[in-house]
PDB file of C-alpha atoms in Angstrom:
ATOM      1  CA  MET A   1      37.388   1.751  25.944  1.00 47.00           C
ATOM      2  CA  SER A   2      38.682  -1.044  28.130  1.00 50.00           C
ATOM      3  CA  ALA A   3      36.029  -4.011  28.753  1.00 55.00           C
ATOM      4  CA  HIS A   4      36.118  -3.096  32.559  1.00 63.00           C
ATOM      5  CA  ALA A   5      35.345   0.397  32.360  1.00 64.00           C
ATOM      6  CA  PRO A   6      32.271   1.423  34.092  1.00 68.00           C
ATOM      7  CA  ALA A   7      29.084   1.650  31.748  1.00 72.00           C
ATOM      8  CA  ALA A   8      27.874   5.229  31.195  1.00 75.00           C
ATOM      9  CA  PRO A   9      24.871   6.069  32.873  1.00 76.00           C
ATOM     10  CA  LYS A  10      21.665   5.753  30.926  1.00 82.00           C
ATOM     11  CA  THR A  11      20.038   8.976  30.052  1.00 87.00           C
ATOM     12  CA  ARG A  12      16.805   9.457  31.945  1.00 87.00           C
ATOM     13  CA  THR A  13      13.804  10.012  29.237  1.00 86.00           C
ATOM     14  CA  ALA A  14      10.368  10.533  29.996  1.00 84.00           C
ATOM     15  CA  PRO A  15       8.094   7.663  29.214  1.00 79.00           C
ATOM     16  CA  PRO A  16       6.164   8.044  25.936  1.00 74.00           C
ATOM     17  CA  ARG A  17       2.864   9.734  25.470  1.00 77.00           C
ATOM     18  CA  PRO A  18       0.677  10.585  22.968  1.00 78.00           C
ATOM     19  CA  PRO A  19       0.411  14.441  22.282  1.00 82.00           C
ATOM     20  CA  SER A  20      -2.696  16.146  23.350  1.00 87.00           C
ATOM     21  CA  GLY A  21      -5.711  15.930  21.502  1.00 87.00           C
ATOM     22  CA  PHE A  22      -4.444  12.872  19.746  1.00 87.00           C
ATOM     23  CA  PRO A  23      -5.962  11.021  17.289  1.00 86.00           C
ATOM     24  CA  LEU A  24      -8.691  13.301  16.328  1.00 88.00           C
ATOM     25  CA  GLY A  25      -8.766  16.604  18.318  1.00 87.00           C
ATOM     26  CA  PHE A  26      -6.695  18.618  15.306  1.00 88.00           C
ATOM     27  CA  TYR A  27      -6.841  18.628  11.592  1.00 90.00           C
ATOM     28  CA  ARG A  28      -3.259  17.394  11.328  1.00 90.00           C
ATOM     29  CA  TYR A  29      -3.899  14.496  13.658  1.00 91.00           C
ATOM     30  CA  ARG A  30      -7.174  13.513  11.626  1.00 93.00           C
ATOM     31  CA  ASN A  31      -5.292  13.714   8.400  1.00 92.00           C
ATOM     32  CA  TYR A  32      -2.388  11.576   9.757  1.00 92.00           C
ATOM     33  CA  VAL A  33      -5.231   8.665  11.053  1.00 93.00           C
ATOM     34  CA  LEU A  34      -6.703   9.043   7.565  1.00 94.00           C
ATOM     35  CA  PHE A  35      -3.329   8.274   5.805  1.00 94.00           C
ATOM     36  CA  ALA A  36      -3.192   5.224   8.177  1.00 94.00           C
ATOM     37  CA  ALA A  37      -6.592   4.230   7.508  1.00 95.00           C
ATOM     38  CA  THR A  38      -5.502   3.916   3.925  1.00 96.00           C
ATOM     39  CA  SER A  39      -3.445   0.926   4.869  1.00 96.00           C
ATOM     40  CA  VAL A  40      -6.566  -0.823   5.947  1.00 96.00           C
ATOM     41  CA  PHE A  41      -8.691  -0.097   2.842  1.00 97.00           C
ATOM     42  CA  MET A  42      -5.397  -0.834   0.552  1.00 97.00           C
ATOM     43  CA  ALA A  43      -5.252  -4.484   2.288  1.00 97.00           C
ATOM     44  CA  LEU A  44      -8.640  -4.976   1.535  1.00 97.00           C
ATOM     45  CA  GLY A  45      -8.034  -3.985  -2.376  1.00 97.00           C
ATOM     46  CA  CYS A  46      -5.140  -6.248  -2.455  1.00 97.00           C
ATOM     47  CA  PHE A  47      -7.224  -9.325  -1.231  1.00 96.00           C
ATOM     48  CA  ALA A  48      -9.923  -8.632  -3.784  1.00 97.00           C
ATOM     49  CA  LEU A  49      -7.487  -8.736  -6.535  1.00 97.00           C
ATOM     50  CA  LEU A  50      -6.108 -11.658  -5.074  1.00 97.00           C
ATOM     51  CA  GLU A  51      -9.634 -13.283  -5.237  1.00 96.00           C
ATOM     52  CA  ALA A  52      -9.788 -11.994  -8.646  1.00 97.00           C
ATOM     53  CA  VAL A  53      -6.813 -14.046  -9.410  1.00 97.00           C
ATOM     54  CA  TYR A  54      -7.828 -16.846  -7.562  1.00 97.00           C
ATOM     55  CA  ALA A  55     -11.316 -16.884  -9.819  1.00 96.00           C
ATOM     56  CA  LEU A  56      -9.038 -16.627 -12.886  1.00 95.00           C
ATOM     57  CA  SER A  57      -7.117 -19.778 -12.019  1.00 95.00           C
ATOM     58  CA  ARG A  58     -10.417 -21.684 -11.595  1.00 95.00           C
ATOM     59  CA  GLY A  59     -11.569 -21.218 -15.278  1.00 94.00           C
ATOM     60  CA  GLU A  60     -13.847 -18.896 -17.292  1.00 95.00           C
ATOM     61  CA  ALA A  61     -17.385 -19.748 -15.547  1.00 96.00           C
ATOM     62  CA  ALA A  62     -15.142 -19.002 -12.041  1.00 96.00           C
ATOM     63  CA  TRP A  63     -13.971 -15.664 -13.385  1.00 96.00           C
ATOM     64  CA  ASN A  64     -17.715 -14.385 -15.043  1.00 96.00           C
ATOM     65  CA  ALA A  65     -19.205 -15.117 -11.889  1.00 97.00           C
ATOM     66  CA  TRP A  66     -16.781 -12.877  -9.719  1.00 97.00           C
ATOM     67  CA  LEU A  67     -17.428 -10.383 -12.227  1.00 96.00           C
ATOM     68  CA  ALA A  68     -21.047 -10.785 -11.666  1.00 96.00           C
ATOM     69  CA  ALA A  69     -20.746 -10.903  -7.851  1.00 97.00           C
ATOM     70  CA  MET A  70     -18.466  -7.803  -7.951  1.00 97.00           C
ATOM     71  CA  ALA A  71     -20.925  -5.818 -10.027  1.00 97.00           C
ATOM     72  CA  LYS A  72     -23.489  -6.031  -7.203  1.00 96.00           C
ATOM     73  CA  PRO A  73     -24.198  -2.392  -5.635  1.00 97.00           C
ATOM     74  CA  HIS A  74     -22.876  -3.261  -2.059  1.00 96.00           C
ATOM     75  CA  PHE A  75     -19.249  -4.422  -3.417  1.00 97.00           C
ATOM     76  CA  LEU A  76     -19.377  -1.727  -6.062  1.00 97.00           C
ATOM     77  CA  VAL A  77     -19.741   1.092  -3.289  1.00 97.00           C
ATOM     78  CA  LEU A  78     -17.068  -0.945  -1.299  1.00 97.00           C
ATOM     79  CA  SER A  79     -14.736  -1.145  -4.264  1.00 97.00           C
ATOM     80  CA  THR A  80     -15.147   2.786  -4.926  1.00 98.00           C
ATOM     81  CA  VAL A  81     -14.335   3.365  -1.115  1.00 98.00           C
ATOM     82  CA  ILE A  82     -11.095   0.997  -1.326  1.00 98.00           C
ATOM     83  CA  LEU A  83     -10.291   3.258  -4.414  1.00 98.00           C
ATOM     84  CA  LEU A  84     -10.863   6.815  -3.018  1.00 97.00           C
ATOM     85  CA  PHE A  85      -8.525   5.626   0.048  1.00 97.00           C
ATOM     86  CA  THR A  86      -6.109   4.267  -2.240  1.00 97.00           C
ATOM     87  CA  LEU A  87      -6.199   7.670  -4.326  1.00 97.00           C
ATOM     88  CA  TYR A  88      -5.735   9.856  -1.238  1.00 96.00           C
ATOM     89  CA  PHE A  89      -2.664   7.799  -0.238  1.00 96.00           C
ATOM     90  CA  ALA A  90      -1.362   8.101  -3.735  1.00 95.00           C
ATOM     91  CA  PHE A  91      -1.515  11.855  -3.976  1.00 93.00           C
ATOM     92  CA  ARG A  92      -0.563  12.405  -0.325  1.00 92.00           C
ATOM     93  CA  PHE A  93       2.517   9.947  -1.069  1.00 89.00           C
ATOM     94  CA  GLY A  94       3.421  12.198  -4.185  1.00 85.00           C
ATOM     95  CA  TRP A  95       2.885  15.332  -2.622  1.00 84.00           C
ATOM     96  CA  VAL A  96       5.015  14.352   0.615  1.00 80.00           C
ATOM     97  CA  GLY A  97       7.833  13.266  -2.126  1.00 72.00           C
ATOM     98  CA  ARG A  98       8.552  16.716  -3.217  1.00 72.00           C
ATOM     99  CA  LYS A  99       9.931  17.267   0.069  1.00 71.00           C
ATOM    100  CA  ILE A 100      12.328  14.625  -0.011  1.00 67.00           C
ATOM    101  CA  GLY A 101      13.437  16.106  -3.456  1.00 60.00           C
ATOM    102  CA  ALA A 102      13.890  19.250  -1.948  1.00 57.00           C
ATOM    103  CA  GLY A 103      15.826  17.951   1.180  1.00 59.00           C
ATOM    104  CA  ARG A 104      19.423  18.642   1.608  1.00 58.00           C
ATOM    105  CA  ILE A 105      21.616  15.236   1.499  1.00 59.00           C
ATOM    106  CA  GLY A 106      25.190  15.691   2.809  1.00 64.00           C
ATOM    107  CA  PRO A 107      26.927  18.028   0.541  1.00 68.00           C
ATOM    108  CA  VAL A 108      24.049  17.810  -1.857  1.00 66.00           C
ATOM    109  CA  PRO A 109      22.638  21.289  -2.510  1.00 66.00           C
ATOM    110  CA  ARG A 110      18.728  22.087  -2.580  1.00 64.00           C
ATOM    111  CA  PRO A 111      17.725  21.810  -6.280  1.00 61.00           C
ATOM    112  CA  PRO A 112      16.556  25.160  -7.855  1.00 65.00           C
ATOM    113  CA  LEU A 113      13.051  23.773  -8.842  1.00 70.00           C
ATOM    114  CA  PRO A 114      10.009  25.410  -6.833  1.00 73.00           C
ATOM    115  CA  MET A 115       8.225  23.158  -4.471  1.00 69.00           C
ATOM    116  CA  LEU A 116       5.129  22.983  -6.812  1.00 75.00           C
ATOM    117  CA  VAL A 117       6.942  21.679  -9.620  1.00 76.00           C
ATOM    118  CA  LEU A 118       8.669  19.071  -7.368  1.00 74.00           C
ATOM    119  CA  GLY A 119       5.248  18.057  -6.275  1.00 77.00           C
ATOM    120  CA  VAL A 120       3.614  18.107  -9.656  1.00 83.00           C
ATOM    121  CA  ALA A 121       6.286  16.033 -10.985  1.00 81.00           C
ATOM    122  CA  PRO A 122       5.531  12.618  -8.968  1.00 81.00           C
ATOM    123  CA  LEU A 123       2.107  12.844  -9.240  1.00 87.00           C
ATOM    124  CA  GLY A 124       2.226  13.445 -13.186  1.00 89.00           C
ATOM    125  CA  GLY A 125       4.244  10.400 -13.257  1.00 89.00           C
ATOM    126  CA  PHE A 126       1.638   8.512 -11.400  1.00 92.00           C
ATOM    127  CA  VAL A 127      -1.397   9.753 -13.577  1.00 94.00           C
ATOM    128  CA  THR A 128       0.509   8.669 -16.562  1.00 94.00           C
ATOM    129  CA  LEU A 129       1.349   5.247 -15.404  1.00 94.00           C
ATOM    130  CA  TRP A 130      -2.302   4.637 -14.321  1.00 96.00           C
ATOM    131  CA  LEU A 131      -3.498   5.749 -17.620  1.00 96.00           C
ATOM    132  CA  ILE A 132      -1.158   3.336 -19.529  1.00 96.00           C
ATOM    133  CA  LEU A 133      -1.933   0.657 -17.223  1.00 95.00           C
ATOM    134  CA  LEU A 134      -5.801   1.026 -17.693  1.00 95.00           C
ATOM    135  CA  ALA A 135      -5.078   1.312 -21.545  1.00 94.00           C
ATOM    136  CA  VAL A 136      -3.406  -2.154 -21.063  1.00 94.00           C
ATOM    137  CA  LEU A 137      -6.177  -3.616 -19.323  1.00 93.00           C
ATOM    138  CA  ALA A 138      -8.900  -2.338 -21.419  1.00 91.00           C
ATOM    139  CA  GLY A 139      -6.937  -3.876 -24.380  1.00 87.00           C
ATOM    140  CA  VAL A 140      -6.133  -0.547 -26.295  1.00 86.00           C
ATOM    141  CA  LEU A 141      -2.441  -1.091 -25.683  1.00 79.00           C
ATOM    142  CA  ARG A 142      -1.252  -4.762 -26.245  1.00 70.00           C
TER     143      ARG A 142
ATOM    144  CA  MET B   1      10.347  -9.874  19.386  1.00 73.00           C
ATOM    145  CA  LYS B   2      14.286  -9.337  19.385  1.00 83.00           C
ATOM    146  CA  LEU B   3      13.795 -10.906  15.789  1.00 86.00           C
ATOM    147  CA  ILE B   4      11.360  -8.205  14.868  1.00 87.00           C
ATOM    148  CA  HIS B   5      13.712  -5.359  15.918  1.00 87.00           C
ATOM    149  CA  LYS B   6      16.536  -6.850  14.275  1.00 90.00           C
ATOM    150  CA  LEU B   7      15.060  -7.087  10.944  1.00 91.00           C
ATOM    151  CA  GLU B   8      13.625  -3.650  11.311  1.00 91.00           C
ATOM    152  CA  PRO B   9      15.620  -2.449   8.120  1.00 93.00           C
ATOM    153  CA  LEU B  10      13.886  -5.057   6.137  1.00 94.00           C
ATOM    154  CA  TRP B  11      10.524  -3.808   7.283  1.00 94.00           C
ATOM    155  CA  TRP B  12      11.127  -0.306   6.145  1.00 95.00           C
ATOM    156  CA  ILE B  13      12.480  -1.514   2.669  1.00 96.00           C
ATOM    157  CA  LEU B  14       9.166  -3.544   2.347  1.00 96.00           C
ATOM    158  CA  PHE B  15       7.277  -0.567   3.423  1.00 95.00           C
ATOM    159  CA  GLY B  16       9.129   1.752   1.001  1.00 93.00           C
ATOM    160  CA  ALA B  17       8.739  -0.466  -1.870  1.00 96.00           C
ATOM    161  CA  GLY B  18       5.075  -1.215  -1.078  1.00 96.00           C
ATOM    162  CA  GLY B  19       4.418   2.509  -0.817  1.00 94.00           C
ATOM    163  CA  PHE B  20       5.947   3.294  -4.362  1.00 92.00           C
ATOM    164  CA  VAL B  21       4.287   0.165  -5.902  1.00 95.00           C
ATOM    165  CA  ALA B  22       0.766   1.024  -4.588  1.00 96.00           C
ATOM    166  CA  GLY B  23       1.177   4.786  -5.891  1.00 94.00           C
ATOM    167  CA  PHE B  24       2.515   3.781  -9.195  1.00 94.00           C
ATOM    168  CA  PHE B  25      -0.040   1.013  -9.915  1.00 96.00           C
ATOM    169  CA  LEU B  26      -2.655   0.012  -7.306  1.00 97.00           C
ATOM    170  CA  PRO B  27      -5.388   2.839  -8.251  1.00 97.00           C
ATOM    171  CA  ALA B  28      -5.150   1.886 -11.954  1.00 97.00           C
ATOM    172  CA  LEU B  29      -5.330  -1.716 -10.997  1.00 97.00           C
ATOM    173  CA  LEU B  30      -8.475  -1.290  -8.652  1.00 97.00           C
ATOM    174  CA  LEU B  31     -10.419   0.616 -10.967  1.00 97.00           C
ATOM    175  CA  GLY B  32      -9.732  -1.608 -13.904  1.00 96.00           C
ATOM    176  CA  VAL B  33     -10.288  -4.826 -12.081  1.00 97.00           C
ATOM    177  CA  LEU B  34     -12.833  -3.948  -9.292  1.00 97.00           C
ATOM    178  CA  ILE B  35     -14.964  -1.443 -10.757  1.00 97.00           C
ATOM    179  CA  LEU B  36     -14.764  -0.937 -14.797  1.00 96.00           C
ATOM    180  CA  ALA B  37     -14.116  -4.872 -15.642  1.00 96.00           C
ATOM    181  CA  PRO B  38     -17.536  -5.982 -13.538  1.00 96.00           C
ATOM    182  CA  LEU B  39     -19.197  -2.964 -15.109  1.00 96.00           C
ATOM    183  CA  GLY B  40     -18.633  -4.239 -18.404  1.00 93.00           C
ATOM    184  CA  LEU B  41     -16.707  -0.743 -19.222  1.00 94.00           C
ATOM    185  CA  LEU B  42     -13.427  -2.560 -20.554  1.00 91.00           C
ATOM    186  CA  GLY B  43     -15.250  -4.173 -23.341  1.00 85.00           C
ATOM    187  CA  ASP B  44     -13.097  -7.480 -23.905  1.00 87.00           C
ATOM    188  CA  GLY B  45     -10.169  -5.965 -22.329  1.00 88.00           C
ATOM    189  CA  LEU B  46     -10.558  -8.397 -19.092  1.00 93.00           C
ATOM    190  CA  SER B  47     -12.495 -11.258 -20.966  1.00 94.00           C
ATOM    191  CA  TYR B  48     -11.437 -14.532 -19.370  1.00 95.00           C
ATOM    192  CA  ASP B  49      -8.931 -15.307 -22.358  1.00 95.00           C
ATOM    193  CA  ARG B  50      -7.159 -12.053 -22.453  1.00 95.00           C
ATOM    194  CA  ALA B  51      -7.041 -11.745 -18.359  1.00 95.00           C
ATOM    195  CA  HIS B  52      -5.860 -15.088 -18.066  1.00 96.00           C
ATOM    196  CA  ALA B  53      -3.299 -14.440 -20.885  1.00 95.00           C
ATOM    197  CA  LEU B  54      -2.294 -11.371 -19.107  1.00 94.00           C
ATOM    198  CA  ALA B  55      -2.063 -12.817 -15.826  1.00 95.00           C
ATOM    199  CA  ALA B  56      -0.429 -16.025 -16.637  1.00 95.00           C
ATOM    200  CA  SER B  57       2.340 -14.331 -18.691  1.00 95.00           C
ATOM    201  CA  LEU B  58       5.827 -14.065 -16.763  1.00 96.00           C
ATOM    202  CA  PRO B  59       5.637 -10.428 -16.738  1.00 95.00           C
ATOM    203  CA  GLY B  60       2.208 -10.697 -15.572  1.00 96.00           C
ATOM    204  CA  LYS B  61       2.653 -13.127 -12.888  1.00 97.00           C
ATOM    205  CA  VAL B  62       5.803 -11.121 -11.561  1.00 97.00           C
ATOM    206  CA  PHE B  63       3.298  -7.876 -11.980  1.00 97.00           C
ATOM    207  CA  LEU B  64       0.810  -9.184  -9.767  1.00 97.00           C
ATOM    208  CA  SER B  65       3.470 -11.067  -7.250  1.00 97.00           C
ATOM    209  CA  ALA B  66       4.834  -7.651  -6.296  1.00 97.00           C
ATOM    210  CA  VAL B  67       2.208  -5.587  -6.473  1.00 97.00           C
ATOM    211  CA  ILE B  68       0.086  -7.381  -3.942  1.00 97.00           C
ATOM    212  CA  SER B  69       2.585  -8.627  -1.863  1.00 97.00           C
ATOM    213  CA  LEU B  70       4.727  -5.618  -1.830  1.00 98.00           C
ATOM    214  CA  VAL B  71       1.390  -3.223  -1.062  1.00 98.00           C
ATOM    215  CA  LEU B  72       0.489  -6.102   1.770  1.00 98.00           C
ATOM    216  CA  TRP B  73       3.942  -5.568   3.515  1.00 97.00           C
ATOM    217  CA  HIS B  74       3.395  -1.687   3.402  1.00 97.00           C
ATOM    218  CA  CYS B  75       0.029  -1.880   4.919  1.00 97.00           C
ATOM    219  CA  ALA B  76       1.182  -4.260   7.822  1.00 97.00           C
ATOM    220  CA  HIS B  77       3.898  -1.808   8.821  1.00 96.00           C
ATOM    221  CA  HIS B  78       2.183   1.138   8.640  1.00 95.00           C
ATOM    222  CA  LEU B  79      -0.632  -0.551  10.734  1.00 94.00           C
ATOM    223  CA  ARG B  80       2.036  -1.704  13.242  1.00 93.00           C
ATOM    224  CA  HIS B  81       3.217   1.721  13.695  1.00 91.00           C
ATOM    225  CA  PHE B  82      -0.193   3.310  14.099  1.00 91.00           C
ATOM    226  CA  ALA B  83      -0.914   0.826  16.783  1.00 89.00           C
ATOM    227  CA  LEU B  84       2.000   2.275  18.744  1.00 87.00           C
ATOM    228  CA  ASP B  85       0.755   5.863  17.978  1.00 86.00           C
ATOM    229  CA  LEU B  86      -2.377   4.907  19.588  1.00 84.00           C
ATOM    230  CA  GLY B  87      -0.446   4.475  22.811  1.00 73.00           C
ATOM    231  CA  SER B  88      -0.582   0.513  22.649  1.00 66.00           C
ATOM    232  CA  HIS B  89       3.182  -0.285  23.571  1.00 72.00           C
ATOM    233  CA  SER B  90       2.143  -3.190  25.700  1.00 77.00           C
ATOM    234  CA  LEU B  91       0.693  -4.855  22.557  1.00 80.00           C
ATOM    235  CA  ALA B  92       3.897  -3.770  20.484  1.00 83.00           C
ATOM    236  CA  PRO B  93       4.414  -7.491  20.061  1.00 86.00           C
ATOM    237  CA  LEU B  94       0.961  -8.549  19.101  1.00 88.00           C
ATOM    238  CA  ALA B  95       0.708  -5.684  16.805  1.00 89.00           C
ATOM    239  CA  ALA B  96       4.031  -6.693  15.095  1.00 91.00           C
ATOM    240  CA  TYR B  97       3.135 -10.552  14.703  1.00 93.00           C
ATOM    241  CA  VAL B  98      -0.551  -9.922  13.632  1.00 93.00           C
ATOM    242  CA  SER B  99       0.278  -7.550  10.787  1.00 94.00           C
ATOM    243  CA  TYR B 100       3.395  -9.086   9.618  1.00 96.00           C
ATOM    244  CA  GLY B 101       2.002 -12.456  10.250  1.00 96.00           C
ATOM    245  CA  LEU B 102      -1.127 -11.330   8.018  1.00 95.00           C
ATOM    246  CA  ALA B 103       1.271  -9.955   5.584  1.00 96.00           C
ATOM    247  CA  LEU B 104       3.295 -13.064   5.055  1.00 97.00           C
ATOM    248  CA  ALA B 105       0.300 -15.115   5.126  1.00 97.00           C
ATOM    249  CA  GLY B 106      -1.195 -13.051   1.969  1.00 97.00           C
ATOM    250  CA  THR B 107       2.353 -13.265   0.312  1.00 97.00           C
ATOM    251  CA  VAL B 108       2.432 -16.877   0.437  1.00 97.00           C
ATOM    252  CA  ALA B 109      -1.277 -17.049  -0.668  1.00 97.00           C
ATOM    253  CA  THR B 110      -0.061 -14.811  -3.572  1.00 97.00           C
ATOM    254  CA  LEU B 111       2.590 -16.806  -4.742  1.00 97.00           C
ATOM    255  CA  ALA B 112       0.741 -19.843  -4.708  1.00 97.00           C
ATOM    256  CA  ILE B 113      -2.229 -18.489  -6.525  1.00 96.00           C
ATOM    257  CA  VAL B 114      -0.457 -16.509  -9.011  1.00 96.00           C
ATOM    258  CA  GLY B 115       2.205 -19.470  -9.488  1.00 95.00           C
ATOM    259  CA  ALA B 116      -0.803 -21.711 -10.129  1.00 92.00           C
ATOM    260  CA  LEU B 117      -2.091 -19.737 -13.081  1.00 90.00           C
TER     261      LEU B 117
END
């Protein structure tokens, strides 16, 4: 195309607007909002882990004080809520993964495995890794 | 804002990597460090000496830095797009700068704290 050719007219589009009932009017929207909320709690969990590492860097007394503070009921409740949101994220993330596995990319055909197997495989991998990591943290695996 | 759009592939790479890391490692890490260790249910598994030895080793430092910082970038990108979904297109630059700014600050803090172990 010549540099002096007239520019093609821009396609007219409607202004963006949220779907009716968004964000809480329909169960799929509510699941979507819940999934977004996992990011708030996972970020909180990361900052709590960072605080743990910081306590670790300041010596044994600071580490033990941090453990004692985290054992208080309100922090345990918060930690449990953070964990539940993180588990929801992980299971939904793994479960959505089956659709990626079943997709067709270019000439690659759809794999013959049923969707259930494709969904269970990543979740099984997640749970196996969690158990290994917990065993390392508990000192069972060194 | 032009820079934010120019770096869009980078945000998506960090988002994807953070999602995988969160799925693979975060639940066990949170359960172990935030719940079981404070309750004393891990025995001596996370006593000071052992926890410090685990975290201060090279694999431990790489692991902690990668998990914490990548998950923060994942969360930042997710929340930025959720803010857009809620219809705050006029706030798009603010959402981008606040979310990515927090992730960047968290990454710098993580590298500094983990590096000082």
